[in-house]
Short mmCIF file of C-alpha atoms and ligand atoms in Angstrom, two decimals:
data_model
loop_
_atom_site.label_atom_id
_atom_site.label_comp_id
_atom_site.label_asym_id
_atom_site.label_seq_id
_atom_site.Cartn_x
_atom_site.Cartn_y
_atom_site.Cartn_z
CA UNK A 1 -82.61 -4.79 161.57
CA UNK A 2 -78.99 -3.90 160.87
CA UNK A 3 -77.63 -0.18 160.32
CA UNK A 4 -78.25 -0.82 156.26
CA UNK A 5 -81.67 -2.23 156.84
CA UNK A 6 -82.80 0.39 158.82
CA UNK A 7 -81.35 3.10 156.14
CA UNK A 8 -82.84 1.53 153.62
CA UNK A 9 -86.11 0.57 154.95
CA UNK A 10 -86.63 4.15 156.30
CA UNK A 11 -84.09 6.43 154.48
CA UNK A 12 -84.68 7.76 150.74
CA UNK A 13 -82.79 5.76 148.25
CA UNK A 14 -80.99 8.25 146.93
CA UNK A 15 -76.82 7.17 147.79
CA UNK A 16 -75.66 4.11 147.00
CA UNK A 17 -73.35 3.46 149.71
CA UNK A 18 -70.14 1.11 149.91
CA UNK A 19 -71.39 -1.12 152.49
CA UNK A 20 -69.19 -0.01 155.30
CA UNK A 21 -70.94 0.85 158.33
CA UNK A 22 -68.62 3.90 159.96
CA UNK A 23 -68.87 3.83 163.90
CA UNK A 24 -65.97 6.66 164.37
CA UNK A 25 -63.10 8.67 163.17
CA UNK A 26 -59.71 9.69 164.58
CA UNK A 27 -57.62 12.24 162.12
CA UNK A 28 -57.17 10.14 158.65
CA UNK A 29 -58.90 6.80 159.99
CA UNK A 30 -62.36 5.39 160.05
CA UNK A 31 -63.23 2.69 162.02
CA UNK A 32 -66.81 0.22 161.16
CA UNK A 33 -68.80 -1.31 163.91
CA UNK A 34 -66.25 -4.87 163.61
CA UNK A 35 -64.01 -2.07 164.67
CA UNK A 36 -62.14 -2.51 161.35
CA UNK A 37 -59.70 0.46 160.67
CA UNK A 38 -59.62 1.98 157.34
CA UNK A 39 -58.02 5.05 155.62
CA UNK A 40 -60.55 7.79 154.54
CA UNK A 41 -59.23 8.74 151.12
CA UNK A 42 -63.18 10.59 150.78
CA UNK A 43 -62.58 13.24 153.16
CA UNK A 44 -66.48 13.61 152.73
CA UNK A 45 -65.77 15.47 149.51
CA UNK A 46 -62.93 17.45 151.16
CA UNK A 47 -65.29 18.77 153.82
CA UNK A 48 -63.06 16.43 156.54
CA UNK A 49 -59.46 18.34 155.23
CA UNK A 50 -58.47 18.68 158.80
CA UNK A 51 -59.11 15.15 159.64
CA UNK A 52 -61.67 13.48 161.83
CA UNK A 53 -62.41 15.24 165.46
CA UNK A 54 -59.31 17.62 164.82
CA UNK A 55 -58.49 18.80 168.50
CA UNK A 56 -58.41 22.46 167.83
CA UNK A 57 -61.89 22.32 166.04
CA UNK A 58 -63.23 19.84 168.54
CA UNK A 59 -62.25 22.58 171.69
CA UNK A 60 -63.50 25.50 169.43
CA UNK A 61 -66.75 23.41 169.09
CA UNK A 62 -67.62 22.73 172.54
CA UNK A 63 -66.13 25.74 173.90
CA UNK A 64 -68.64 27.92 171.94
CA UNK A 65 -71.82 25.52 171.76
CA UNK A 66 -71.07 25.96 176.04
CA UNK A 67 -71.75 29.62 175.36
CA UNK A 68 -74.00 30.27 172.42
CA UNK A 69 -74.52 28.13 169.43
CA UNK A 70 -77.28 30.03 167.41
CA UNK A 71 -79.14 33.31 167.87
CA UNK A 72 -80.26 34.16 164.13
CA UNK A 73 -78.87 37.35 162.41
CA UNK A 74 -81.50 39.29 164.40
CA UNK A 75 -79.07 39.88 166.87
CA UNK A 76 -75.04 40.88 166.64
CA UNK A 77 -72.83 38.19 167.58
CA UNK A 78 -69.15 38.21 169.43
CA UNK A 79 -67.82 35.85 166.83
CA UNK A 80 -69.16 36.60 163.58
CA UNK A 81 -67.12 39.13 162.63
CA UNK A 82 -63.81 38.28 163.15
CA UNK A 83 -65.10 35.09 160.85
CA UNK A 84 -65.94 37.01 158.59
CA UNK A 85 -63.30 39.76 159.26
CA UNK A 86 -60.68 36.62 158.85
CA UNK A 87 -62.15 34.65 155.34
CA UNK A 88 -62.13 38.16 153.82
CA UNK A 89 -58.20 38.41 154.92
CA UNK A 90 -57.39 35.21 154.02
CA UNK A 91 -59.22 34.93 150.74
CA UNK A 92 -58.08 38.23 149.83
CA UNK A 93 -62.00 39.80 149.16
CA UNK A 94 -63.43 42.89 150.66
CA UNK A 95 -67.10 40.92 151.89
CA UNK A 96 -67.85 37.25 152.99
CA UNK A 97 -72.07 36.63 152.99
CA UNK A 98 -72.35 33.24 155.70
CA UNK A 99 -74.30 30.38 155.03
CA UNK A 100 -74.45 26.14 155.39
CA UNK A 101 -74.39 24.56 152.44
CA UNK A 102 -72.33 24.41 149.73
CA UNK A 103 -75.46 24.85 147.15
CA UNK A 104 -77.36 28.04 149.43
CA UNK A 105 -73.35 29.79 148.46
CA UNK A 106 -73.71 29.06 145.05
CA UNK A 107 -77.15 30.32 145.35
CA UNK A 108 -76.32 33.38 146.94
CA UNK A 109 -73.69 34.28 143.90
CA UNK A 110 -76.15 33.90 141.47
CA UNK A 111 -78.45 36.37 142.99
CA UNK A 112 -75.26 38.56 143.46
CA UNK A 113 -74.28 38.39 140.01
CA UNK A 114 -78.31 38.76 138.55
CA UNK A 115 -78.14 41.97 141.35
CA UNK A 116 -75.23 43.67 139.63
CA UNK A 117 -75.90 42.65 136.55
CA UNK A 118 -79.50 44.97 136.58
CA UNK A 119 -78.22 47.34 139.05
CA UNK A 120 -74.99 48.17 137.77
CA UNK A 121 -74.50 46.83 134.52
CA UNK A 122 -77.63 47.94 133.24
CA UNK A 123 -79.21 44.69 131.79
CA UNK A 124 -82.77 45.09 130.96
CA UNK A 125 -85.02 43.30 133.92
CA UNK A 126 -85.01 39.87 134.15
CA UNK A 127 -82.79 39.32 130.84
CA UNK A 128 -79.37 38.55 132.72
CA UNK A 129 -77.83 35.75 131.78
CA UNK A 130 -74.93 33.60 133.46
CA UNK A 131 -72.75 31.58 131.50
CA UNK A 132 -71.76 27.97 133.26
CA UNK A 133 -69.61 25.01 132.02
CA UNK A 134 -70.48 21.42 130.82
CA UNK A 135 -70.22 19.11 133.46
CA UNK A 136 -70.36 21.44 136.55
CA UNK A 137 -71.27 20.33 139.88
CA UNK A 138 -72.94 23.64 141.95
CA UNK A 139 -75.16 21.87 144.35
CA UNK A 140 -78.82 20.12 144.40
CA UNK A 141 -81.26 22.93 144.19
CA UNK A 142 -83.68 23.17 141.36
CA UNK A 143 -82.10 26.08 140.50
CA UNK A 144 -78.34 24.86 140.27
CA UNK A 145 -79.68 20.83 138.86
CA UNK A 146 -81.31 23.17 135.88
CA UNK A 147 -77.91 23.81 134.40
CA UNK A 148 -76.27 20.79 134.96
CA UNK A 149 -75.22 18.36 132.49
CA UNK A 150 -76.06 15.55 134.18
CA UNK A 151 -79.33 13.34 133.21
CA UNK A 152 -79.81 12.21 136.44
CA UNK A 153 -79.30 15.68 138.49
CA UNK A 154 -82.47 16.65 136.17
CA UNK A 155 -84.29 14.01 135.81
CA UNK A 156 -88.30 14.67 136.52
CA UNK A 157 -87.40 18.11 138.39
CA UNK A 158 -88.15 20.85 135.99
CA UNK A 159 -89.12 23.47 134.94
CA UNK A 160 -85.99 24.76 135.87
CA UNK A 161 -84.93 28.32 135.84
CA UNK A 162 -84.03 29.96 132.55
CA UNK A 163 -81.54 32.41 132.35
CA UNK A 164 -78.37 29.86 131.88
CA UNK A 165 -75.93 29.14 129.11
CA UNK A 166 -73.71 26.40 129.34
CA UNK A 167 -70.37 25.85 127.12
CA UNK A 168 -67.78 23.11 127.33
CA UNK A 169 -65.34 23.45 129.80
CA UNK A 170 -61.88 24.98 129.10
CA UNK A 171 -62.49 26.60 126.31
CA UNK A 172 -61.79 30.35 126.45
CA UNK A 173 -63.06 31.09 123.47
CA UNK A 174 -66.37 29.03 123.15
CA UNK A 175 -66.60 31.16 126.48
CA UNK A 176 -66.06 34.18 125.50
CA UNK A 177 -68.47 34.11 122.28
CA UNK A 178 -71.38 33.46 124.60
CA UNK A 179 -70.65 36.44 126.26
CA UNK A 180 -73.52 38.58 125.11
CA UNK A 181 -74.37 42.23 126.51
CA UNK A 182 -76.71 40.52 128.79
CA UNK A 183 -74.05 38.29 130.58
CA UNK A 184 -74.09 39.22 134.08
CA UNK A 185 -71.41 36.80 135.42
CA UNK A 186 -69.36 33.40 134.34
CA UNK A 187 -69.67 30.78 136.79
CA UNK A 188 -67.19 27.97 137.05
CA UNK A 189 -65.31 25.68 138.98
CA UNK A 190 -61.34 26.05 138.63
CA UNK A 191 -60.83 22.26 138.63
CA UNK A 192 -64.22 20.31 137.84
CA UNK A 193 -64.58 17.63 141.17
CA UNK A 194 -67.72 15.89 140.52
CA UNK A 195 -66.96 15.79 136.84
CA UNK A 196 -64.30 13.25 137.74
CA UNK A 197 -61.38 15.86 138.69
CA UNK A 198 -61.33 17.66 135.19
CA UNK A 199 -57.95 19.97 135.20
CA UNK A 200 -58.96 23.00 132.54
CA UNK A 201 -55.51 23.42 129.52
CA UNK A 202 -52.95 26.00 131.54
CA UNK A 203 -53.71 29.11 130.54
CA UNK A 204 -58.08 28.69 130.50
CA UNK A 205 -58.85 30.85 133.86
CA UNK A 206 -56.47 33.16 132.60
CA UNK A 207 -58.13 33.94 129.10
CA UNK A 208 -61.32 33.49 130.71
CA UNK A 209 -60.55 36.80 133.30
CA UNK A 210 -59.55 38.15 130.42
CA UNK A 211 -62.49 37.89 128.39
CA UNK A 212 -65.00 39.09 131.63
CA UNK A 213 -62.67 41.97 131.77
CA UNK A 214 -63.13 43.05 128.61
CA UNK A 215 -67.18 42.37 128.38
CA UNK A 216 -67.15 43.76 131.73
CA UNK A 217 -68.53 40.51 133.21
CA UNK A 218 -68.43 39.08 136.59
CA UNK A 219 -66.18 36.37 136.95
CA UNK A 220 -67.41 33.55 140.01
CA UNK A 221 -65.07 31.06 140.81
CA UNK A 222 -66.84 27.80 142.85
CA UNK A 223 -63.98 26.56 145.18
CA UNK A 224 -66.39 24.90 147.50
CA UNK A 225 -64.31 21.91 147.07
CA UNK A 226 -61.04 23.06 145.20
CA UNK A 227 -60.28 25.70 147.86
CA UNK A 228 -59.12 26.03 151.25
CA UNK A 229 -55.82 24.34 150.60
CA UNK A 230 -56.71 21.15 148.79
CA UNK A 231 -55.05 21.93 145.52
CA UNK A 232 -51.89 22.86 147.31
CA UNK A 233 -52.39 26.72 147.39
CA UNK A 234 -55.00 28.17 149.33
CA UNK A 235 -57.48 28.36 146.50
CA UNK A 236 -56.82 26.80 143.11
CA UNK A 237 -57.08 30.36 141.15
CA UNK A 238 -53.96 31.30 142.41
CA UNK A 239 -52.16 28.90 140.36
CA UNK A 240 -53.29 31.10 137.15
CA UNK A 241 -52.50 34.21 139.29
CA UNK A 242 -55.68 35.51 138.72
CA UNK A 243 -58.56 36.96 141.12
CA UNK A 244 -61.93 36.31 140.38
CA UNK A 245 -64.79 38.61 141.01
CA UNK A 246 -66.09 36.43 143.63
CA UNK A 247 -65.89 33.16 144.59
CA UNK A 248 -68.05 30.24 147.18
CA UNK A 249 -66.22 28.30 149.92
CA UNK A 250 -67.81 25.19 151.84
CA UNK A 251 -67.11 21.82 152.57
CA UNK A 252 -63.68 22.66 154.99
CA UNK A 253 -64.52 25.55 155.79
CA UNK A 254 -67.06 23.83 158.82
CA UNK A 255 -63.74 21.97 159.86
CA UNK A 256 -65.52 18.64 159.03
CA UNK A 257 -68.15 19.42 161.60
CA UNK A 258 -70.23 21.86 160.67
CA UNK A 259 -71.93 23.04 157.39
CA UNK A 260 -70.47 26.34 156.68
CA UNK A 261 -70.52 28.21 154.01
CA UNK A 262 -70.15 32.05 152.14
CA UNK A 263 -70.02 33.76 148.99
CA UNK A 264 -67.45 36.33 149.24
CA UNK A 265 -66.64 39.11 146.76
CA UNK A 266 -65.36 42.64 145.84
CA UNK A 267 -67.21 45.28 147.79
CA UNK A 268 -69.14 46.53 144.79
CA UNK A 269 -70.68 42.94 144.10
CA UNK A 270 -71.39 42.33 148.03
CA UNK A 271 -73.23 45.85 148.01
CA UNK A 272 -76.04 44.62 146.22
CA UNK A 273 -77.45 42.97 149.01
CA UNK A 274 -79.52 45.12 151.45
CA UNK A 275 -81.44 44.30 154.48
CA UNK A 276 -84.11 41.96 153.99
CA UNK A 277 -83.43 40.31 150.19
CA UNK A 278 -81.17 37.72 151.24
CA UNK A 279 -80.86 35.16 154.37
CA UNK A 280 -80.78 32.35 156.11
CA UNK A 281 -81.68 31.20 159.61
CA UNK A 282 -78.57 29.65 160.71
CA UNK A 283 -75.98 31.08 158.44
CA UNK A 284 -73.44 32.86 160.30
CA UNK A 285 -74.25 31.31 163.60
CA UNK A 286 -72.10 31.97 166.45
CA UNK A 287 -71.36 27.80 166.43
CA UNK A 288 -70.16 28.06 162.79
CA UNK A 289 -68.39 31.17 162.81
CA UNK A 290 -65.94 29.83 166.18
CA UNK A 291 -65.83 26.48 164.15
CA UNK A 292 -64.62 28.54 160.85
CA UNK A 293 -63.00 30.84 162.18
CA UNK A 294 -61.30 28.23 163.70
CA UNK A 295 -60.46 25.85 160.58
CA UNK A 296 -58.99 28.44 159.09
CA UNK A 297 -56.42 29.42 161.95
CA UNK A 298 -55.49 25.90 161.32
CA UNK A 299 -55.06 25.66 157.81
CA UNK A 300 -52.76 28.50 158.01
CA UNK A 301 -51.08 27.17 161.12
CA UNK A 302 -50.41 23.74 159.83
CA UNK A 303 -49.57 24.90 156.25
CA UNK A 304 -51.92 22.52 154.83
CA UNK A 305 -51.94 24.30 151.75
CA UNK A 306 -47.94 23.85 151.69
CA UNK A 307 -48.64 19.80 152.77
CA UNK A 308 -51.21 19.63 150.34
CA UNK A 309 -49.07 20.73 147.71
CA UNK A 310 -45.48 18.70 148.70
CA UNK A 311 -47.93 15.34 149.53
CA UNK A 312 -49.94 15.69 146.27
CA UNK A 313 -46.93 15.70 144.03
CA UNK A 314 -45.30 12.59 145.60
CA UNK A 315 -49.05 10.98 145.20
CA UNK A 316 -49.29 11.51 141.65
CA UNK A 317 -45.48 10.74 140.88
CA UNK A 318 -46.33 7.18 142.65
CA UNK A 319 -49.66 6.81 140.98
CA UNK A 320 -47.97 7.67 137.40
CA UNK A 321 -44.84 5.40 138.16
CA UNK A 322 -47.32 2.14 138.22
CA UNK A 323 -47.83 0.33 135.22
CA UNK A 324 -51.13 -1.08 134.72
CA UNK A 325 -53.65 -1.93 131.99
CA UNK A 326 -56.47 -0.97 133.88
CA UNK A 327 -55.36 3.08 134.29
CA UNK A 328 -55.99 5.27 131.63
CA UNK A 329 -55.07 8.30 133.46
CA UNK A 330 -53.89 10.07 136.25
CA UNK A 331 -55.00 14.08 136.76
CA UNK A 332 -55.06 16.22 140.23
CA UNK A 333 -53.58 18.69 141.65
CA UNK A 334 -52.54 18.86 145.07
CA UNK A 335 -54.18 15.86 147.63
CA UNK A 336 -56.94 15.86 145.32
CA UNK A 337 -56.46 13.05 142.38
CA UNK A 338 -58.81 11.12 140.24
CA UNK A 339 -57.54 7.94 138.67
CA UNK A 340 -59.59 6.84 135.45
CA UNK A 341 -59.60 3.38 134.92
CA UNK A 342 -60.16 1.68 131.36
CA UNK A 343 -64.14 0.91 132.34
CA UNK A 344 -63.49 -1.96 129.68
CA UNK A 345 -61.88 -4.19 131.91
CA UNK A 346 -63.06 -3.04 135.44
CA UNK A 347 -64.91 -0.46 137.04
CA UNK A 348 -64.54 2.16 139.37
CA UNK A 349 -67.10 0.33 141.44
CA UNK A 350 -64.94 -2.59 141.70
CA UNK A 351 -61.74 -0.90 142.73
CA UNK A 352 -63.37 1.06 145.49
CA UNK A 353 -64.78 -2.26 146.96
CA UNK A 354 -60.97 -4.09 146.39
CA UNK A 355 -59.35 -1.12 148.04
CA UNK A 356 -62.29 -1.20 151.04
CA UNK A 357 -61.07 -4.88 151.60
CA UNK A 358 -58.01 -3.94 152.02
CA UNK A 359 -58.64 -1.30 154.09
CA UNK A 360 -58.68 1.94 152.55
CA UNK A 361 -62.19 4.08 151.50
CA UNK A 362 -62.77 5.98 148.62
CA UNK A 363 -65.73 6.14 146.18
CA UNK A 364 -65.70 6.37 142.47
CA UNK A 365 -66.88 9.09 140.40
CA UNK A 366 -68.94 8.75 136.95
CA UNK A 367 -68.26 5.09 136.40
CA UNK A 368 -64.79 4.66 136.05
CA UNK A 369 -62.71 7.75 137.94
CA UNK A 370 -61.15 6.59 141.52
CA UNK A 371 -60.87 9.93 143.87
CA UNK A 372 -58.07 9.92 146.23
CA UNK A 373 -58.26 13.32 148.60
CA UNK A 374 -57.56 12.24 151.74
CA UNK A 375 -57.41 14.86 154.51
CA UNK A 376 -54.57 17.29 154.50
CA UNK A 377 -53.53 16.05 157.89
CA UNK A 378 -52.19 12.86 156.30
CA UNK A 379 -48.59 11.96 156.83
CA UNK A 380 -46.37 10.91 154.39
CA UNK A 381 -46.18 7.12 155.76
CA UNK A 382 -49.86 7.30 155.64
CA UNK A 383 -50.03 8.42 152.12
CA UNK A 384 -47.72 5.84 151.18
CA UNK A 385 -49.28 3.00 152.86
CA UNK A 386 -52.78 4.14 151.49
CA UNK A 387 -50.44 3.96 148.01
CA UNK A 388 -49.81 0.20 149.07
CA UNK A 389 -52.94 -0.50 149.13
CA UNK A 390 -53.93 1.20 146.04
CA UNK A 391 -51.77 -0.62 144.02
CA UNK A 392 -51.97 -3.95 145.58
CA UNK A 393 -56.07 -3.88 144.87
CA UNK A 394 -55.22 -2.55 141.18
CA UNK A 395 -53.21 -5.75 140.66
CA UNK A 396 -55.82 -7.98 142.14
CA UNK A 397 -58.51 -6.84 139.84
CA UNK A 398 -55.68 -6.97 137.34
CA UNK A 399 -55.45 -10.55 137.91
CA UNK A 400 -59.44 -11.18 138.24
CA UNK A 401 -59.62 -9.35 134.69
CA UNK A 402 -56.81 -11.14 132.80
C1 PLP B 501 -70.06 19.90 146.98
C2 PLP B 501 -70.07 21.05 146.03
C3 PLP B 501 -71.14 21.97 146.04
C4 PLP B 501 -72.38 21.78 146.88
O1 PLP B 501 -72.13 21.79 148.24
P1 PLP B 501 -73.24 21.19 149.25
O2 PLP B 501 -72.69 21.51 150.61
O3 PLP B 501 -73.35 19.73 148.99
O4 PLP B 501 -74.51 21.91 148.95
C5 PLP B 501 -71.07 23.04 145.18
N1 PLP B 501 -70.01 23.21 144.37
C6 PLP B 501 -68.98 22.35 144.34
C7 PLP B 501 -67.83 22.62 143.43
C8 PLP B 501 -68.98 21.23 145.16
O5 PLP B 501 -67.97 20.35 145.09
#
């Protein structure tokens, strides 16, 4: 059997991959099995923002796996805390909590904000409430698919958890009249990702801190995939110069090796947690924490977040220079872009098979939205050759549609 046939016959059916079978990776370039070389405008959902087998992360990898790769929290480990002792400098926040996946953060900052809501708001037992957006993407537990949006997240998996109120995204005001004296905490992305790269009016996260503030109200920023330099600062709240409550990193922060991720927050949030109510077997394991640790020496030494930003704005000037029937429109911020194409005349399915052929990856997004987020790493000839190729496949299916 090929590499598909065996995933299909044995794996669950739940991707439907381009079919591209990856053999390796070198910085911005895949490579399949025909040893075909292709650009990786995916970045596995920005978790690869360093690149593919970035030297620094491979040595900081192998050098600690060589000495101890996982213990359990049982024990004190060498590395852990200057991890954690460096997220909480670089994000700014007092506490980090460690853990894998993006969705076990998001899950940790829920029971943070119920915590604080009951122990130091005062809400009534079991009555707090946290307010989410239409169209969010936390993660895959039955928990987080309970207040999504999304048909198919739900589909067959309930009951789900109550205690969730969703409102349409960037509106400050729909927002803030949900608020009721049982809100614990808000809980949103800055810039929506899965949602198809949904950039809130200026002004939203602002009016939004403004409206926690004043209900005293927790306010949780999910940068899992909109931080760690993507959006061309280091996290995408510092565009509205604001500073959320808390906030959950992932994705980059494993160096696009690892899972690793943490909820980190002001001191008086993190406090809620004492020992024994929250864990995880192999968050904060000596292997992630060198890895992390590591990514984000990198991502300060390589000023990805300064890249991100000077890259990303010749990226969208090129993608809103080309004139085409098929583009609706053209939103990002930073290396992180979503093109939405008129899904009467083509698909995003479509385009990200043209652009494979021609030899760069990406993978479309609710129908008809093309991501482009390479990794930081990317040079500008890169970028523009990937641009080539971007536009040469639009005019191709412009052609095929005409
Ligand atoms: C990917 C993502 C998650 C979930 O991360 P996993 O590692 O897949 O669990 C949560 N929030 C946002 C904003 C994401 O993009």
């Amino acid at each position: 059997m090929t590499a598909s046939d065996l995933e299909n016959r044995y794996g669950a059916h739940n991707y439907k991959p381009l079919e591209v079978v990856i053999a390796r990776g070198d910085g911005v370039w895949l490579w399949d099995t025909e040893g075909r070389r292709y650009l990786d405008c995916m970045s596995a959902y920005s978790a690869v923002s360093l690149g593919h087998g970035h030297p620094r992360i491979l040595k900081a990898l192998t050098e600690q796996a060589q000495k101890v790769a996982v213990i359990s929290r049982a024990f004190r480990s060498d590395v852990l805390g200057q991890f954690l002792e460096t997220l909480c400098q670089r994000s700014g926040f007092d506490m980090a909590l460690p853990m894998n996946s993006g969705a076990e953060a998001v899950e940790t900052a829920i029971k943070a904000a119920r915590r604080w809501g009951y122990d130091i708001k005062g809400i009534a037992a079991d009555k707090a409430e946290i307010i989410v957006a239409d169209n969010n993407f936390h993660g895959r537990t039955t928990t987080i698919v309970g207040f999504s949006s999304d048909a198919d997240y739900r589909r067959g998996f309930g009951p789900f958890t109550p205690g969730f109120r969703s409102v349409p995204f960037g509106n400050a005001k729909a927002l803030e009249q949900a608020i009721t004296p049982e809100t614990a905490a808000v809980l949103i992305e800055p810039i929506q990702g899965e949602a198809g790269i949904i950039l809130p009016p200026p002004g939203y996260l602002r009016a939004v801190r403004a409206a926690c503030d004043k209900h005293n109200v927790l306010l949780i920023l999910d940068e899992i995939q909109s931080g760690l330099c993507r959006t061309g600062r280091w996290f995408a709240f510092e565009h509205e110069g604001i500073r959320p409550d808390g906030m959950t990193l992932g994705k980059a922060l494993g160096g696009g090796v690892l899972p690793v991720s943490a909820f980190v927050a002001r001191r008086e949030v993190m406090e809620v947690f004492t020992p024994g109510s929250h864990g995880s077997t192999f968050g904060g394991n000596s292997l992630a924490a060198a890895v992390g640790l590591e990514a984000l020496r990198v991502m300060a030494d390589e000023q990805l977040a300064d890249q991100s930003a000077h890259l990303g704005q010749r990226m969208l000037d090129r993608l809103n220079r080309i004139r085409s029937p098929l583009i609706r429109e053209v939103r990002g911020r930073g290396l992180w872009v979503g093109v939405e194409l008129d899904g009467n005349l083509t698909s995003g399915r479509r385009m990200v098979e043209e652009m494979m052929r021609l030899g760069v990856l990406s993978k479309e997004t609710h129908e008809t939205v093309v991501r482009l987020a390479p990794p930081l790493v990317i040079t500008e000839s890169e970028l523009d050759w990937g641009l080539d190729q971007f536009e040469d496949a639009l005019h191709r299916l412009e052609r095929s549609a005409a």
